């Protein structure tokens, strides 16, 4: 599967284009279009970015993003979706020594390392969130995380974060004229 090879870093995205442009009936001149379409499968979730920023703004909290996406899509997320601040510390499956979240805990270990560096101490608690149980299982098996939250919807996630001692105050959006 080409997607998994790109996400693991075994196939650079540039080579992905070379592997499939003819099957997609594209010319070599369509590489920029291919890149834009490839990255456009990601879309901004303003509410998700807002809660992550509120969480990251709390004292003694370090947020680290872990992702199985490739470098093209991660850079797109940082630059085009205006999420560079949230994706500054990232454990990504294409990095050397890091595997996809469902394979082992190397990505979670990288995230924990970043958190320790930013806090300059051992975290008092580590909350691991993901929307795939198999991904949480690798963190759990490695002993990473004092709480593991399978995210199913925003209300459930907020409730479980609150139970873990991380409170996200609701913000009222006001209309602008």
XYZ file of N, CA, C and O in Angstrom:
708
model
N 0.846 -1.173 0.000
C 0.000 0.000 0.000
C 0.894 1.239 0.000
O 1.675 1.441 0.932
N 0.759 2.075 -1.008
C 1.613 3.253 -1.145
C 1.427 4.241 -0.006
O 2.388 4.839 0.467
N 0.196 4.432 0.462
C -0.058 5.368 1.550
C 0.746 5.000 2.786
O 1.407 5.845 3.389
N 0.726 3.729 3.160
C 1.465 3.305 4.344
C 2.966 3.487 4.153
O 3.672 3.835 5.101
N 3.457 3.274 2.968
C 4.884 3.463 2.703
C 5.273 4.934 2.822
O 6.354 5.258 3.312
N 4.392 5.832 2.370
C 4.656 7.267 2.505
C 4.620 7.654 3.974
O 5.499 8.359 4.471
N 3.597 7.195 4.695
C 3.464 7.543 6.111
C 4.617 7.006 6.950
O 5.001 7.630 7.933
N 5.176 5.876 6.580
C 6.314 5.304 7.319
C 7.630 5.986 6.943
O 8.645 5.754 7.580
N 7.622 6.805 5.895
C 8.843 7.459 5.457
C 9.659 6.615 4.506
O 10.764 6.993 4.123
N 9.138 5.462 4.101
C 9.853 4.594 3.172
C 9.747 5.079 1.729
O 10.561 4.693 0.892
N 8.737 5.865 1.453
C 8.519 6.385 0.109
C 8.287 7.890 0.214
O 7.237 8.318 0.699
N 9.276 8.689 -0.190
C 9.066 10.139 -0.127
C 7.867 10.541 -0.992
O 7.618 9.931 -2.038
N 7.111 11.559 -0.565
C 5.939 11.966 -1.348
C 6.261 12.281 -2.811
O 5.451 12.036 -3.695
N 7.465 12.802 -3.051
C 7.853 13.092 -4.432
C 7.854 11.814 -5.269
O 7.479 11.815 -6.436
N 8.293 10.710 -4.662
C 8.307 9.435 -5.375
C 6.909 8.851 -5.502
O 6.635 8.107 -6.440
N 6.026 9.178 -4.565
C 4.634 8.755 -4.674
C 4.046 9.287 -5.977
O 3.381 8.556 -6.708
N 4.305 10.538 -6.265
C 3.815 11.121 -7.520
C 4.339 10.335 -8.708
O 3.579 9.998 -9.615
N 5.616 10.018 -8.687
C 6.211 9.271 -9.796
C 5.564 7.897 -9.946
O 5.414 7.389 -11.051
N 5.178 7.302 -8.834
C 4.574 5.959 -8.864
C 3.159 5.960 -9.425
O 2.712 4.937 -9.952
N 2.461 7.068 -9.299
C 1.032 6.991 -9.639
C 0.526 8.029 -10.633
O -0.646 7.977 -11.002
N 1.362 8.945 -11.100
C 0.823 9.989 -11.968
C 0.227 9.435 -13.267
O -0.791 9.931 -13.744
N 0.822 8.404 -13.819
C 0.284 7.853 -15.070
C -1.056 7.164 -14.839
O -1.983 7.325 -15.636
N -1.161 6.404 -13.738
C -2.437 5.751 -13.433
C -3.543 6.764 -13.191
O -4.721 6.484 -13.441
N -3.176 7.944 -12.728
C -4.161 9.004 -12.482
C -4.401 9.866 -13.723
O -5.141 10.833 -13.668
N -3.737 9.497 -14.806
C -3.842 10.214 -16.080
C -3.400 11.677 -15.951
O -4.024 12.591 -16.469
N -2.303 11.835 -15.213
C -1.703 13.149 -15.046
C -0.404 13.196 -15.829
O 0.182 12.158 -16.126
N 0.049 14.384 -16.126
C 1.365 14.533 -16.746
C 2.348 14.935 -15.653
O 1.954 15.302 -14.552
N 3.621 14.882 -15.978
C 4.634 15.298 -15.002
C 4.452 16.765 -14.616
O 4.857 17.176 -13.533
N 3.832 17.543 -15.480
C 3.595 18.957 -15.193
C 2.522 19.153 -14.118
O 2.358 20.254 -13.597
N 1.800 18.103 -13.790
C 0.716 18.189 -12.810
C 1.172 17.920 -11.374
O 0.340 17.745 -10.480
N 2.477 17.911 -11.133
C 2.976 17.566 -9.806
C 2.451 18.535 -8.735
O 2.054 18.113 -7.650
N 2.426 19.828 -9.026
C 1.926 20.809 -8.040
C 0.442 20.569 -7.761
O 0.003 20.658 -6.608
N -0.315 20.260 -8.800
C -1.740 19.956 -8.621
C -1.905 18.704 -7.766
O -2.727 18.672 -6.843
N -1.120 17.683 -8.044
C -1.171 16.440 -7.269
C -0.882 16.729 -5.794
O -1.590 16.259 -4.907
N 0.149 17.524 -5.547
C 0.505 17.848 -4.161
C -0.641 18.569 -3.462
O -0.978 18.259 -2.320
N -1.254 19.519 -4.145
C -2.374 20.263 -3.552
C -3.543 19.330 -3.255
O -4.146 19.391 -2.184
N -3.865 18.448 -4.185
C -4.969 17.506 -3.971
C -4.634 16.513 -2.859
O -5.484 16.181 -2.032
N -3.415 16.032 -2.837
C -2.991 15.078 -1.807
C -3.144 15.700 -0.418
O -3.634 15.067 0.507
N -2.736 16.943 -0.298
C -2.796 17.608 1.001
C -4.203 18.060 1.365
O -4.525 18.207 2.540
N -5.049 18.268 0.381
C -6.378 18.821 0.654
C -7.312 17.838 1.341
O -8.420 18.220 1.731
N -6.875 16.581 1.527
C -7.731 15.653 2.262
C -7.785 16.019 3.734
O -8.657 15.565 4.463
N -6.850 16.868 4.176
C -6.899 17.387 5.539
C -7.728 18.658 5.526
O -7.648 19.455 4.613
N -8.524 18.832 6.532
C -9.335 20.043 6.597
C -9.296 20.567 8.024
O -9.155 19.808 8.976
N -9.395 21.884 8.176
C -9.289 22.461 9.511
C -10.530 22.172 10.345
O -11.644 22.183 9.841
N -10.307 21.888 11.589
C -11.388 21.735 12.547
C -11.209 22.860 13.567
O -10.487 22.693 14.547
N -11.812 24.014 13.312
C -11.575 25.172 14.190
C -11.834 24.865 15.663
O -11.085 25.305 16.532
N -12.855 24.087 15.964
C -13.141 23.774 17.369
C -12.013 22.939 17.970
O -11.619 23.142 19.120
N -11.474 21.994 17.197
C -10.378 21.168 17.684
C -9.129 21.986 17.942
O -8.460 21.826 18.970
N -8.804 22.875 17.026
C -7.633 23.736 17.213
C -7.836 24.652 18.412
O -6.910 24.875 19.196
N -9.055 25.152 18.590
C -9.346 26.056 19.712
C -9.156 25.348 21.056
O -8.533 25.895 21.966
N -9.661 24.123 21.190
C -9.508 23.444 22.489
C -8.063 23.079 22.737
O -7.585 23.126 23.864
N -7.319 22.728 21.676
C -5.902 22.405 21.870
C -5.132 23.647 22.317
O -4.255 23.560 23.184
N -5.464 24.805 21.742
C -4.786 26.040 22.147
C -5.127 26.400 23.594
O -4.261 26.848 24.342
N -6.375 26.223 23.993
C -6.754 26.506 25.386
C -6.035 25.544 26.332
O -5.562 25.945 27.393
N -5.947 24.304 25.947
C -5.261 23.310 26.768
C -3.770 23.646 26.874
O -3.193 23.649 27.960
N -3.157 23.966 25.748
C -1.729 24.286 25.724
C -1.422 25.561 26.509
O -0.304 25.733 26.992
N -2.409 26.439 26.659
C -2.206 27.688 27.379
C -2.265 27.551 28.890
O -1.990 28.510 29.612
N -2.603 26.386 29.390
C -2.683 26.181 30.837
C -1.289 25.959 31.414
O -0.399 25.428 30.758
N -1.125 26.369 32.671
C 0.148 26.167 33.362
C 0.462 24.682 33.468
O -0.427 23.867 33.709
N 1.722 24.368 33.288
C 2.243 23.007 33.477
C 1.581 21.977 32.573
O 1.421 20.824 32.937
N 1.172 22.426 31.384
C 0.595 21.528 30.385
C 1.438 21.640 29.118
O 1.747 22.743 28.666
N 1.813 20.521 28.570
C 2.554 20.483 27.303
C 1.755 19.621 26.331
O 1.451 18.470 26.631
N 1.405 20.182 25.189
C 0.659 19.458 24.165
C 1.633 19.058 23.068
O 2.387 19.886 22.568
N 1.615 17.782 22.721
C 2.440 17.289 21.620
C 1.537 16.511 20.677
O 0.754 15.676 21.106
N 1.650 16.785 19.398
C 0.844 16.120 18.379
C 1.598 14.895 17.877
O 2.796 14.968 17.599
N 0.894 13.779 17.771
C 1.445 12.587 17.136
C 0.602 12.300 15.905
O -0.613 12.455 15.931
N 1.276 11.913 14.829
C 0.531 11.753 13.580
C 1.162 10.719 12.663
O 2.383 10.568 12.632
N 0.302 10.045 11.922
C 0.759 9.107 10.906
C 0.788 9.747 9.516
O 0.954 9.038 8.540
N 0.623 11.052 9.420
C 0.625 11.662 8.090
C 2.053 11.921 7.615
O 2.988 11.949 8.399
N 2.174 12.113 6.314
C 3.479 12.287 5.676
C 3.935 13.741 5.757
O 3.179 14.617 6.156
N 5.207 14.022 5.376
C 5.732 15.376 5.500
C 4.972 16.420 4.671
O 4.824 17.553 5.111
N 4.510 16.057 3.482
C 3.744 17.022 2.691
C 2.514 17.478 3.459
O 2.228 18.656 3.587
N 1.747 16.515 3.985
C 0.497 16.873 4.670
C 0.766 17.533 6.017
O 0.010 18.411 6.431
N 1.847 17.176 6.700
C 2.161 17.835 7.963
C 2.539 19.293 7.712
O 2.088 20.191 8.428
N 3.345 19.545 6.705
C 3.696 20.930 6.379
C 2.465 21.723 5.939
O 2.327 22.899 6.267
N 1.574 21.094 5.183
C 0.318 21.733 4.771
C -0.479 22.128 6.014
O -1.025 23.221 6.111
N -0.538 21.224 6.974
C -1.262 21.484 8.220
C -0.666 22.677 8.943
O -1.380 23.550 9.416
N 0.645 22.707 9.005
C 1.325 23.817 9.694
C 1.103 25.146 8.971
O 0.796 26.151 9.604
N 1.291 25.143 7.658
C 1.308 26.388 6.902
C -0.070 26.824 6.407
O -0.491 27.945 6.663
N -0.749 25.972 5.706
C -2.004 26.362 5.054
C -3.195 26.374 5.998
O -4.144 27.107 5.797
N -3.165 25.529 7.023
C -4.287 25.474 7.951
C -4.020 26.303 9.212
O -4.808 26.278 10.139
N -2.886 27.028 9.231
C -2.537 27.919 10.326
C -2.472 27.193 11.672
O -2.987 27.672 12.676
N -1.860 26.021 11.676
C -1.739 25.233 12.898
C -0.281 25.016 13.300
O 0.043 24.087 14.033
N 0.605 25.888 12.817
C 2.031 25.719 13.106
C 2.304 25.723 14.604
O 3.153 24.968 15.087
N 1.580 26.553 15.350
C 1.820 26.609 16.793
C 1.486 25.284 17.470
O 2.159 24.868 18.400
N 0.454 24.602 17.001
C 0.060 23.334 17.610
C 0.907 22.169 17.115
O 0.988 21.141 17.774
N 1.505 22.321 15.952
C 2.300 21.235 15.371
C 3.798 21.499 15.494
O 4.600 20.907 14.783
N 4.173 22.382 16.396
C 5.595 22.678 16.579
C 6.336 21.458 17.118
O 7.424 21.128 16.675
N 5.746 20.801 18.097
C 6.321 19.583 18.664
C 5.483 18.423 18.178
O 4.341 18.262 18.591
N 6.048 17.647 17.284
C 5.286 16.586 16.638
C 6.102 15.314 16.569
O 7.280 15.346 16.222
N 5.458 14.219 16.882
C 6.028 12.906 16.619
C 5.329 12.376 15.378
O 4.110 12.232 15.376
N 6.074 12.151 14.325
C 5.472 11.728 13.054
C 6.050 10.397 12.607
O 7.249 10.133 12.775
N 5.205 9.575 12.029
C 5.601 8.216 11.655
C 6.660 8.167 10.572
O 7.326 7.149 10.418
N 6.857 9.234 9.831
C 7.868 9.216 8.777
C 9.266 9.543 9.313
O 10.257 9.413 8.600
N 9.374 9.957 10.570
C 10.673 10.306 11.132
C 11.503 9.050 11.411
O 10.949 7.990 11.729
N 12.807 9.196 11.327
C 13.699 8.072 11.624
C 13.458 7.571 13.036
O 13.367 8.361 13.984
N 13.348 6.279 13.180
C 13.184 5.672 14.489
C 11.773 5.729 15.051
O 11.555 5.335 16.191
N 10.828 6.243 14.280
C 9.436 6.358 14.743
C 8.559 5.531 13.808
O 8.672 5.634 12.591
N 7.687 4.730 14.384
C 6.767 3.899 13.607
C 5.339 4.387 13.780
O 5.047 5.101 14.736
N 4.449 3.995 12.883
C 3.043 4.366 13.048
C 2.516 3.954 14.426
O 2.947 2.951 15.003
N 1.571 4.742 14.930
C 1.058 4.570 16.294
C 0.544 3.173 16.591
O 0.663 2.705 17.720
N -0.035 2.516 15.601
C -0.616 1.194 15.862
C 0.433 0.079 15.903
O 0.157 -1.006 16.369
N 1.655 0.365 15.431
C 2.690 -0.669 15.381
C 3.463 -0.820 16.677
O 3.768 -1.929 17.098
N 3.838 0.309 17.250
C 4.567 0.272 18.519
C 4.462 1.641 19.180
O 3.787 2.532 18.685
N 5.162 1.811 20.291
C 5.023 3.033 21.083
C 6.081 4.088 20.776
O 6.178 5.075 21.490
N 6.856 3.938 19.706
C 7.932 4.894 19.445
C 7.410 6.320 19.272
O 8.060 7.272 19.707
N 6.254 6.474 18.661
C 5.696 7.810 18.472
C 5.253 8.398 19.817
O 5.472 9.574 20.105
N 4.635 7.562 20.643
C 4.208 8.020 21.970
C 5.432 8.338 22.829
O 5.413 9.295 23.618
N 6.493 7.558 22.685
C 7.730 7.820 23.435
C 8.315 9.169 23.021
O 8.796 9.927 23.872
N 8.291 9.465 21.727
C 8.783 10.755 21.238
C 7.944 11.889 21.819
O 8.477 12.894 22.262
N 6.638 11.719 21.840
C 5.760 12.753 22.392
C 6.055 12.985 23.872
O 6.138 14.133 24.325
N 6.221 11.923 24.620
C 6.526 12.042 26.048
C 7.865 12.751 26.250
O 8.004 13.605 27.136
N 8.841 12.434 25.423
C 10.148 13.087 25.488
C 10.000 14.596 25.275
O 10.572 15.399 26.028
N 9.233 15.004 24.262
C 9.012 16.433 24.001
C 8.330 17.098 25.196
O 8.675 18.218 25.578
N 7.361 16.422 25.777
C 6.667 16.990 26.940
C 7.627 17.197 28.103
O 7.602 18.247 28.759
N 8.475 16.221 28.377
C 9.446 16.343 29.463
C 10.396 17.511 29.208
O 10.726 18.267 30.141
N 10.847 17.659 27.974
C 11.744 18.778 27.638
C 11.063 20.115 27.864
O 11.660 21.047 28.420
N 9.816 20.233 27.435
C 9.102 21.505 27.556
C 8.735 21.819 28.995
O 8.744 22.973 29.406
N 8.409 20.808 29.775
C 8.066 21.022 31.179
C 9.300 21.123 32.070
O 9.214 21.579 33.205
N 10.429 20.638 31.558
C 11.690 20.562 32.315
C 11.509 19.735 33.576
O 12.107 20.031 34.618
N 10.651 18.725 33.462
C 10.380 17.839 34.596
C 9.578 16.645 34.116
O 9.077 16.635 32.988
N 9.475 15.660 34.989
C 8.582 14.531 34.706
C 7.144 15.037 34.798
O 6.799 15.742 35.746
N 6.308 14.713 33.842
C 4.907 15.132 33.940
C 4.216 14.457 35.127
O 4.474 13.282 35.414
N 3.372 15.201 35.812
C 2.597 14.641 36.912
C 1.563 13.660 36.385
O 1.220 12.688 37.041
N 1.075 13.937 35.193
C 0.086 13.064 34.551
C 0.294 13.157 33.047
O 0.716 14.190 32.535
N 0.014 12.074 32.361
C 0.098 12.042 30.905
C -1.237 11.523 30.391
O -1.638 10.411 30.721
N -1.906 12.355 29.604
C -3.186 11.967 29.020
C -2.957 11.737 27.535
O -2.453 12.613 26.840
N -3.294 10.547 27.076
C -3.097 10.151 25.686
C -4.473 10.117 25.017
O -5.379 9.445 25.502
N -4.611 10.850 23.923
C -5.875 10.884 23.186
C -5.662 10.369 21.776
O -4.648 10.673 21.151
N -6.622 9.631 21.279
C -6.620 9.197 19.883
C -8.031 8.784 19.524
O -8.835 8.504 20.409
N -8.303 8.740 18.241
C -9.635 8.310 17.807
C -9.636 6.862 17.329
O -10.633 6.383 16.812
N -8.503 6.168 17.543
C -8.390 4.758 17.165
C -7.882 3.970 18.373
O -6.776 4.228 18.871
N -8.673 3.012 18.831
C -8.309 2.222 20.013
C -6.977 1.506 19.831
O -6.174 1.421 20.759
N -6.727 0.988 18.648
C -5.474 0.272 18.388
C -4.256 1.171 18.648
O -3.226 0.708 19.134
N -4.389 2.461 18.348
C -3.294 3.396 18.606
C -3.086 3.609 20.100
O -1.956 3.712 20.572
N -4.180 3.690 20.852
C -4.074 3.845 22.301
C -3.463 2.602 22.946
O -2.750 2.705 23.945
N -3.740 1.446 22.373
C -3.263 0.186 22.941
C -1.737 0.139 22.990
O -1.162 -0.397 23.951
N -1.068 0.706 22.000
C 0.401 0.663 22.018
C 0.953 1.555 23.125
O 1.935 1.195 23.769
N 0.338 2.709 23.334
C 0.772 3.584 24.432
C 0.520 2.899 25.768
O 1.383 2.894 26.655
N -0.660 2.314 25.909
C -1.030 1.626 27.149
C -0.062 0.470 27.434
O 0.425 0.323 28.556
N 0.247 -0.327 26.412
C 1.131 -1.487 26.583
C 2.551 -1.064 26.985
O 3.236 -1.794 27.694
N 2.958 0.125 26.551
C 4.297 0.621 26.883
C 4.320 1.373 28.209
O 5.376 1.848 28.626
N 3.173 1.485 28.856
C 3.116 2.196 30.129
C 3.154 3.701 29.982
O 3.483 4.417 30.924
N 2.826 4.195 28.788
C 2.815 5.639 28.558
C 1.388 6.127 28.733
O 0.468 5.707 28.025
N 1.210 7.010 29.674
C -0.101 7.588 29.909
C -0.725 7.138 31.208
O -0.725 5.949 31.522
N -1.203 8.102 31.971
C -1.944 7.793 33.183
C -3.432 7.689 32.870
O -4.195 7.140 33.652
N -3.824 8.208 31.713
C -5.198 8.103 31.243
C -5.151 8.019 29.724
O -4.375 8.709 29.085
N -5.993 7.151 29.159
C -6.082 6.958 27.707
C -7.517 7.240 27.300
O -8.433 6.593 27.806
N -7.678 8.198 26.395
C -9.025 8.618 25.994
C -9.237 8.294 24.527
O -8.522 8.806 23.657
N -10.227 7.459 24.275
C -10.653 7.175 22.908
C -11.656 8.257 22.547
O -12.775 8.294 23.065
N -11.252 9.166 21.682
C -12.088 10.312 21.329
C -13.176 9.869 20.352
O -12.881 9.380 19.268
N -14.418 10.045 20.784
C -15.565 9.687 19.951
C -16.345 10.912 19.518
O -16.929 10.933 18.440
N -16.371 11.928 20.362
C -17.040 13.186 20.034
C -16.532 14.247 21.005
O -15.969 13.912 22.057
N -16.719 15.531 20.689
C -16.171 16.585 21.548
C -16.693 16.556 22.987
O -15.914 16.714 23.930
N -17.980 16.336 23.188
C -18.534 16.352 24.544
C -17.925 15.241 25.402
O -17.544 15.475 26.555
N -17.804 14.066 24.837
C -17.214 12.935 25.567
C -15.748 13.220 25.883
O -15.269 12.972 26.985
N -15.007 13.791 24.913
C -13.603 14.097 25.122
C -13.447 15.139 26.232
O -12.634 14.969 27.138
N -14.249 16.211 26.192
C -14.164 17.253 27.212
C -14.468 16.683 28.582
O -13.823 17.020 29.565
N -15.467 15.816 28.667
C -15.832 15.202 29.931
C -14.674 14.370 30.478
O -14.331 14.464 31.667
N -14.068 13.573 29.636
C -12.967 12.720 30.087
C -11.708 13.522 30.408
O -10.971 13.167 31.324
N -11.467 14.606 29.666
C -10.342 15.472 30.018
C -10.585 16.102 31.389
O -9.670 16.203 32.212
N -11.823 16.523 31.644
C -12.159 17.088 32.949
C -11.953 16.075 34.060
O -11.424 16.394 35.127
N -12.340 14.835 33.811
C -12.141 13.775 34.804
C -10.656 13.547 35.067
O -10.269 13.108 36.158
N -9.819 13.863 34.075
C -8.367 13.721 34.235
C -7.743 14.971 34.856
O -6.535 15.034 35.038
N -8.575 15.974 35.173
C -8.079 17.199 35.797
C -7.708 18.295 34.825
O -7.120 19.299 35.208
N -8.041 18.125 33.548
C -7.757 19.143 32.537
C -9.082 19.779 32.119
O -9.884 19.157 31.440
N -9.284 20.994 32.553
C -10.564 21.651 32.308
C -10.433 22.645 31.172
O -9.513 23.444 31.133
N -11.347 22.562 30.252
C -11.371 23.455 29.102
C -12.614 24.323 29.212
O -13.712 23.883 28.871
N -12.452 25.537 29.691
C -13.634 26.390 29.810
C -14.233 26.646 28.434
O -13.523 26.825 27.458
N -15.543 26.617 28.387
C -16.227 26.939 27.143
C -16.043 28.415 26.868
O -16.047 29.227 27.788
N -15.877 28.750 25.618
C -15.757 30.157 25.259
C -16.952 30.556 24.443
O -17.440 29.789 23.607
N -17.440 31.714 24.707
C -18.594 32.218 23.971
C -18.074 32.935 22.735
O -17.190 33.786 22.811
N -18.636 32.577 21.609
C -18.270 33.255 20.379
C -19.220 34.415 20.175
O -20.441 34.241 20.264
N -18.662 35.567 19.930
C -19.501 36.730 19.715
C -19.487 37.076 18.234
O -18.492 36.891 17.541
N -20.605 37.571 17.786
C -20.707 37.957 16.368
C -19.899 39.209 16.130
O -19.837 40.104 16.972
N -19.269 39.257 14.984
C -18.517 40.457 14.611
C -19.221 41.101 13.446
O -19.857 40.454 12.626
N -19.111 42.400 13.404
C -19.765 43.137 12.314
C -18.748 43.748 11.406
O -17.732 44.132 11.724
